Amino acid sequence: MNFEAVIGLETHVQLNTESKIFCGCPAKPRTGVSVADQEINSSICPVCTAQPGTLPVLNQKVVEFALRAGLATQCSIRSPNVFARKNYFYPDLPKGYQITQFELPIAENGFILIDLPSGEKKIRLKRIHIEEDAGKNVHYGPYSLVNLNRAGVPLIEVVTEPDLSTPQEASQYMKALYALVTYLEICDGNLQEGNFRCDANVSVRPIGESRLGTRVEIKNVNSFRYIEKAIEYEIHRQVEMIRAGKRIVQETRGFDSARGVTQTLRVKEEAEEYRYFPDPDLAPIVISDRQIELVRVALPELPRDHQKRLESEYKLSSYDASVLTTDKTLAVFFDQCIAYMRPKAKPEADVPSLAKSCCNLLTTEVLRFLTENQIEMSEVKITPSDLGELTLKWVAQEVSSTGAKKVLEKLLSEGGSVELWVTKLGVKQENNDGELMKIVESVLAENGAQFKEYCSGKDKVIGFLVGQIMKKTGGKANPSKVQMLIADIAKKSG
Ligand code: ADP
Ligand code: MG
Ligand code: ZN
């Protein structure tokens, strides 16, 4: 019997508003300070620590950000929409309930398009709702303390229909949603700090079966790679269970990235009954048509539109364009490189070939540098005009491919100018025909026997001759130019 997987994702997106959702406390650490380095319980007040007698006051920015997400995904907007209390007991939740939306969320029935080798696929969104984040327990030896800096930080939760069928589709969806919320500038997108985390619901069923199988929920996956690994493992585990005649139990599992396995956190029977009910402290959110229109007209260019524009304007492949637009900072950086190069490009260097070369440097060398050094695009030392300048030199063959990569490495790690590093590293490619011709002629004279062989039709000998010339020029000659010159001399002498 063959099986297919059914996957639905629930993604928590931390909104980057200045203040928390129901009080005036800062919602994020000061610029330059990471969540981990922020002083514990430095960003709290009577409201977000649930002191008796306090009342929540809704931050209107949160509504605007949720509207942006809803409108950008073609959702219908519900007005009024309502906050509910989700009751459970845990030390990081001082009120004893989380304020969230339940039956009446702000946005419903939208979709997100993802790219697959077979073409475009529509992933339906069931709902987008607003909620508050909880604090965090911190463990010190035998003690557990609670850090409430995160309590009351606003989130939206984006819930798909079970429309995803493979681990790759799930990671494509995660990337598309990530690109969307960073383009909308409603989320900082720092995956390590948990700004963007997915719960993956996974079930399997025999191919041809229309009923859904029992699902397992994998909690809090915050990497595009881990989501694939976690789901892959889980599908395999479930299929093996069924093949062995066992039943799948509905449960919540966690992904252990070091071992590459999912493990039980809690089974359904133990799960709490949340006793949801409308929060009497908060009025229903009423959204006018005018408010919706104001947000709609202010939406920025979205990643998919940007991708299509890169494809049509610069003739980039849809793969290249999609890689560039997974991250807004990267895509904007690319646009700025093009803007720098356009007026400076020689007429024979057309914009698509510059764009392709620039895209190659960005999506291979620069992205590799980011991964190796665990930094974000916004932290690199290189500027768009540097990368534009380097691309121009590379396309004009003033530096070789290896030369360009060496210069790029320096620009990324140390900054400085292209001109400086080209000189310092000695990677300027010799293109001056007169100079080069002299060297070629002398080398051919020194290697008369081999040159004769070449002239008599032994084409392979050219590799040796080019090698000798490269040696003499210390690698600075342009090898394809050298080859052309040798061929010319051979033709004239033959
Ligand atoms: P709940 O109300 O228990 O959270 P939902 O109906 O809201 O359940 O579904 C939560 C997520 O699980 C959604 O993304 C949905 O698409 C997905 N899902 C529901 N049933 C299944 C299933 N049998 N297999 C895989 N995913 C599922
Ligand atoms: Mg749910
Ligand atoms: Zn507060």
PDB file of C-alpha atoms in Angstrom, residues 164-300:
ATOM      1  CA  LEU A 164       0.457  20.887   1.530  1.00  0.00           C
ATOM      2  CA  SER A 165       1.538  17.441   0.341  1.00  0.00           C
ATOM      3  CA  THR A 166       5.311  17.192   0.762  1.00  0.00           C
ATOM      4  CA  PRO A 167       8.062  18.453   3.063  1.00  0.00           C
ATOM      5  CA  GLN A 168       9.364  20.587   0.158  1.00  0.00           C
ATOM      6  CA  GLU A 169       5.966  22.226  -0.321  1.00  0.00           C
ATOM      7  CA  ALA A 170       5.917  23.031   3.394  1.00  0.00           C
ATOM      8  CA  SER A 171       9.307  24.745   3.260  1.00  0.00           C
ATOM      9  CA  GLN A 172       8.334  26.604   0.071  1.00  0.00           C
ATOM     10  CA  TYR A 173       5.220  27.847   1.845  1.00  0.00           C
ATOM     11  CA  MET A 174       7.231  28.856   4.899  1.00  0.00           C
ATOM     12  CA  LYS A 175       9.641  30.816   2.683  1.00  0.00           C
ATOM     13  CA  ALA A 176       6.791  32.498   0.802  1.00  0.00           C
ATOM     14  CA  LEU A 177       5.079  33.573   4.027  1.00  0.00           C
ATOM     15  CA  TYR A 178       8.396  34.734   5.476  1.00  0.00           C
ATOM     16  CA  ALA A 179       9.085  36.843   2.381  1.00  0.00           C
ATOM     17  CA  LEU A 180       5.573  38.267   2.569  1.00  0.00           C
ATOM     18  CA  VAL A 181       5.708  39.418   6.202  1.00  0.00           C
ATOM     19  CA  THR A 182       9.195  40.885   5.822  1.00  0.00           C
ATOM     20  CA  TYR A 183       8.153  42.741   2.637  1.00  0.00           C
ATOM     21  CA  LEU A 184       5.112  44.025   4.514  1.00  0.00           C
ATOM     22  CA  GLU A 185       7.535  45.182   7.229  1.00  0.00           C
ATOM     23  CA  ILE A 186       5.324  43.781   9.956  1.00  0.00           C
ATOM     24  CA  CYS A 187       7.931  41.276  11.218  1.00  0.00           C
ATOM     25  CA  ASP A 188      11.699  41.579  11.788  1.00  0.00           C
ATOM     26  CA  GLY A 189      12.129  38.009  10.586  1.00  0.00           C
ATOM     27  CA  ASN A 190      14.883  37.007  12.983  1.00  0.00           C
ATOM     28  CA  LEU A 191      14.443  33.228  12.889  1.00  0.00           C
ATOM     29  CA  GLN A 192      16.987  32.488  15.650  1.00  0.00           C
ATOM     30  CA  GLU A 193      15.157  34.743  18.083  1.00  0.00           C
ATOM     31  CA  GLY A 194      11.817  33.116  17.312  1.00  0.00           C
ATOM     32  CA  ASN A 195      10.226  35.980  15.370  1.00  0.00           C
ATOM     33  CA  PHE A 196       8.785  33.433  12.965  1.00  0.00           C
ATOM     34  CA  ARG A 197       7.937  29.897  14.086  1.00  0.00           C
ATOM     35  CA  CYS A 198       5.857  27.137  12.571  1.00  0.00           C
ATOM     36  CA  ASP A 199       3.772  24.298  13.952  1.00  0.00           C
ATOM     37  CA  ALA A 200       3.427  21.562  11.354  1.00  0.00           C
ATOM     38  CA  ASN A 201       0.351  19.282  11.398  1.00  0.00           C
ATOM     39  CA  VAL A 202       1.123  16.033   9.632  1.00  0.00           C
ATOM     40  CA  SER A 203      -0.985  13.007   8.772  1.00  0.00           C
ATOM     41  CA  VAL A 204      -0.739  10.226   6.215  1.00  0.00           C
ATOM     42  CA  ARG A 205      -3.389   8.210   4.368  1.00  0.00           C
ATOM     43  CA  PRO A 206      -3.455   5.525   1.679  1.00  0.00           C
ATOM     44  CA  ILE A 207      -3.394   7.082  -1.803  1.00  0.00           C
ATOM     45  CA  GLY A 208      -6.994   7.272  -3.047  1.00  0.00           C
ATOM     46  CA  GLU A 209      -8.468   7.617   0.455  1.00  0.00           C
ATOM     47  CA  SER A 210     -10.469  10.826   0.847  1.00  0.00           C
ATOM     48  CA  ARG A 211     -10.788  10.904   4.648  1.00  0.00           C
ATOM     49  CA  LEU A 212      -7.962  12.550   6.562  1.00  0.00           C
ATOM     50  CA  GLY A 213      -5.717  10.468   8.793  1.00  0.00           C
ATOM     51  CA  THR A 214      -5.013  11.213  12.460  1.00  0.00           C
ATOM     52  CA  ARG A 215      -2.710  14.190  12.722  1.00  0.00           C
ATOM     53  CA  VAL A 216       0.358  14.876  14.786  1.00  0.00           C
ATOM     54  CA  GLU A 217       1.440  18.435  15.517  1.00  0.00           C
ATOM     55  CA  ILE A 218       5.159  19.271  15.469  1.00  0.00           C
ATOM     56  CA  LYS A 219       5.714  22.395  17.571  1.00  0.00           C
ATOM     57  CA  ASN A 220       7.903  25.460  17.030  1.00  0.00           C
ATOM     58  CA  VAL A 221      10.116  24.819  14.037  1.00  0.00           C
ATOM     59  CA  ASN A 222      12.051  27.961  13.161  1.00  0.00           C
ATOM     60  CA  SER A 223      14.142  27.020  10.124  1.00  0.00           C
ATOM     61  CA  PHE A 224      13.317  26.317   6.479  1.00  0.00           C
ATOM     62  CA  ARG A 225      15.613  23.298   6.533  1.00  0.00           C
ATOM     63  CA  TYR A 226      14.351  21.840   9.800  1.00  0.00           C
ATOM     64  CA  ILE A 227      10.733  22.015   8.683  1.00  0.00           C
ATOM     65  CA  GLU A 228      11.593  19.699   5.776  1.00  0.00           C
ATOM     66  CA  LYS A 229      13.617  17.380   7.986  1.00  0.00           C
ATOM     67  CA  ALA A 230      10.971  17.250  10.722  1.00  0.00           C
ATOM     68  CA  ILE A 231       8.096  16.510   8.325  1.00  0.00           C
ATOM     69  CA  GLU A 232      10.125  13.974   6.372  1.00  0.00           C
ATOM     70  CA  TYR A 233      10.912  12.094   9.566  1.00  0.00           C
ATOM     71  CA  GLU A 234       7.323  12.295  10.770  1.00  0.00           C
ATOM     72  CA  ILE A 235       5.818  10.982   7.505  1.00  0.00           C
ATOM     73  CA  HIS A 236       8.251   8.090   7.553  1.00  0.00           C
ATOM     74  CA  ARG A 237       7.459   7.323  11.202  1.00  0.00           C
ATOM     75  CA  GLN A 238       3.695   7.338  10.626  1.00  0.00           C
ATOM     76  CA  VAL A 239       3.867   5.137   7.519  1.00  0.00           C
ATOM     77  CA  GLU A 240       6.068   2.624   9.373  1.00  0.00           C
ATOM     78  CA  MET A 241       3.592   2.572  12.302  1.00  0.00           C
ATOM     79  CA  ILE A 242       0.638   1.868  10.019  1.00  0.00           C
ATOM     80  CA  ARG A 243       2.565  -0.785   8.074  1.00  0.00           C
ATOM     81  CA  ALA A 244       3.347  -2.446  11.418  1.00  0.00           C
ATOM     82  CA  GLY A 245      -0.403  -2.516  12.185  1.00  0.00           C
ATOM     83  CA  LYS A 246      -0.230   0.181  14.868  1.00  0.00           C
ATOM     84  CA  ARG A 247      -2.499   3.205  15.271  1.00  0.00           C
ATOM     85  CA  ILE A 248      -1.338   6.812  15.100  1.00  0.00           C
ATOM     86  CA  VAL A 249      -2.192   8.703  18.285  1.00  0.00           C
ATOM     87  CA  GLN A 250      -3.088  12.364  18.059  1.00  0.00           C
ATOM     88  CA  GLU A 251      -0.298  14.140  19.905  1.00  0.00           C
ATOM     89  CA  THR A 252       2.056  17.076  20.031  1.00  0.00           C
ATOM     90  CA  ARG A 253       5.684  16.349  19.186  1.00  0.00           C
ATOM     91  CA  GLY A 254       8.898  18.344  19.210  1.00  0.00           C
ATOM     92  CA  PHE A 255      11.715  18.196  16.643  1.00  0.00           C
ATOM     93  CA  ASP A 256      15.160  17.371  17.977  1.00  0.00           C
ATOM     94  CA  SER A 257      17.361  18.952  15.316  1.00  0.00           C
ATOM     95  CA  ALA A 258      20.570  17.378  16.608  1.00  0.00           C
ATOM     96  CA  ARG A 259      19.188  13.841  16.218  1.00  0.00           C
ATOM     97  CA  GLY A 260      16.835  14.641  13.328  1.00  0.00           C
ATOM     98  CA  VAL A 261      13.837  13.000  15.041  1.00  0.00           C
ATOM     99  CA  THR A 262      10.449  14.060  16.418  1.00  0.00           C
ATOM    100  CA  GLN A 263       9.533  13.102  20.003  1.00  0.00           C
ATOM    101  CA  THR A 264       6.342  13.099  22.035  1.00  0.00           C
ATOM    102  CA  LEU A 265       5.719  16.242  24.120  1.00  0.00           C
ATOM    103  CA  ARG A 266       2.136  15.529  25.168  1.00  0.00           C
ATOM    104  CA  VAL A 267      -0.668  13.290  23.947  1.00  0.00           C
ATOM    105  CA  LYS A 268      -4.146  14.549  23.164  1.00  0.00           C
ATOM    106  CA  GLU A 269      -5.785  12.965  26.226  1.00  0.00           C
ATOM    107  CA  GLU A 270      -3.640  15.078  28.516  1.00  0.00           C
ATOM    108  CA  ALA A 271      -4.317  18.277  26.559  1.00  0.00           C
ATOM    109  CA  GLU A 272      -6.227  20.917  28.446  1.00  0.00           C
ATOM    110  CA  GLU A 273      -9.723  22.062  27.683  1.00  0.00           C
ATOM    111  CA  TYR A 274      -9.183  25.756  27.057  1.00  0.00           C
ATOM    112  CA  ARG A 275     -12.695  27.013  27.955  1.00  0.00           C
ATOM    113  CA  TYR A 276     -12.567  29.789  25.372  1.00  0.00           C
ATOM    114  CA  PHE A 277     -14.948  32.703  25.870  1.00  0.00           C
ATOM    115  CA  PRO A 278     -15.083  36.310  24.581  1.00  0.00           C
ATOM    116  CA  ASP A 279     -12.867  38.623  26.654  1.00  0.00           C
ATOM    117  CA  PRO A 280     -15.173  41.006  28.550  1.00  0.00           C
ATOM    118  CA  ASP A 281     -12.324  43.516  29.043  1.00  0.00           C
ATOM    119  CA  LEU A 282     -11.904  44.194  25.326  1.00  0.00           C
ATOM    120  CA  ALA A 283     -14.505  45.615  22.939  1.00  0.00           C
ATOM    121  CA  PRO A 284     -14.989  43.851  19.588  1.00  0.00           C
ATOM    122  CA  ILE A 285     -12.694  45.375  16.925  1.00  0.00           C
ATOM    123  CA  VAL A 286     -14.751  47.283  14.380  1.00  0.00           C
ATOM    124  CA  ILE A 287     -13.025  47.899  11.060  1.00  0.00           C
ATOM    125  CA  SER A 288     -14.468  50.366   8.577  1.00  0.00           C
ATOM    126  CA  ASP A 289     -14.301  50.008   4.782  1.00  0.00           C
ATOM    127  CA  ARG A 290     -12.331  53.223   4.721  1.00  0.00           C
ATOM    128  CA  GLN A 291      -9.718  51.793   7.107  1.00  0.00           C
ATOM    129  CA  ILE A 292      -9.416  48.713   4.904  1.00  0.00           C
ATOM    130  CA  GLU A 293      -8.962  50.892   1.808  1.00  0.00           C
ATOM    131  CA  LEU A 294      -6.297  53.029   3.497  1.00  0.00           C
ATOM    132  CA  VAL A 295      -4.271  49.934   4.370  1.00  0.00           C
ATOM    133  CA  ARG A 296      -4.828  48.373   0.939  1.00  0.00           C
ATOM    134  CA  VAL A 297      -3.549  51.363  -1.048  1.00  0.00           C
ATOM    135  CA  ALA A 298      -0.499  51.652   1.202  1.00  0.00           C
ATOM    136  CA  LEU A 299       0.597  48.023   0.635  1.00  0.00           C
ATOM    137  CA  PRO A 300       4.166  47.886  -0.739  1.00  0.00           C
TER     138      PRO A 300
END
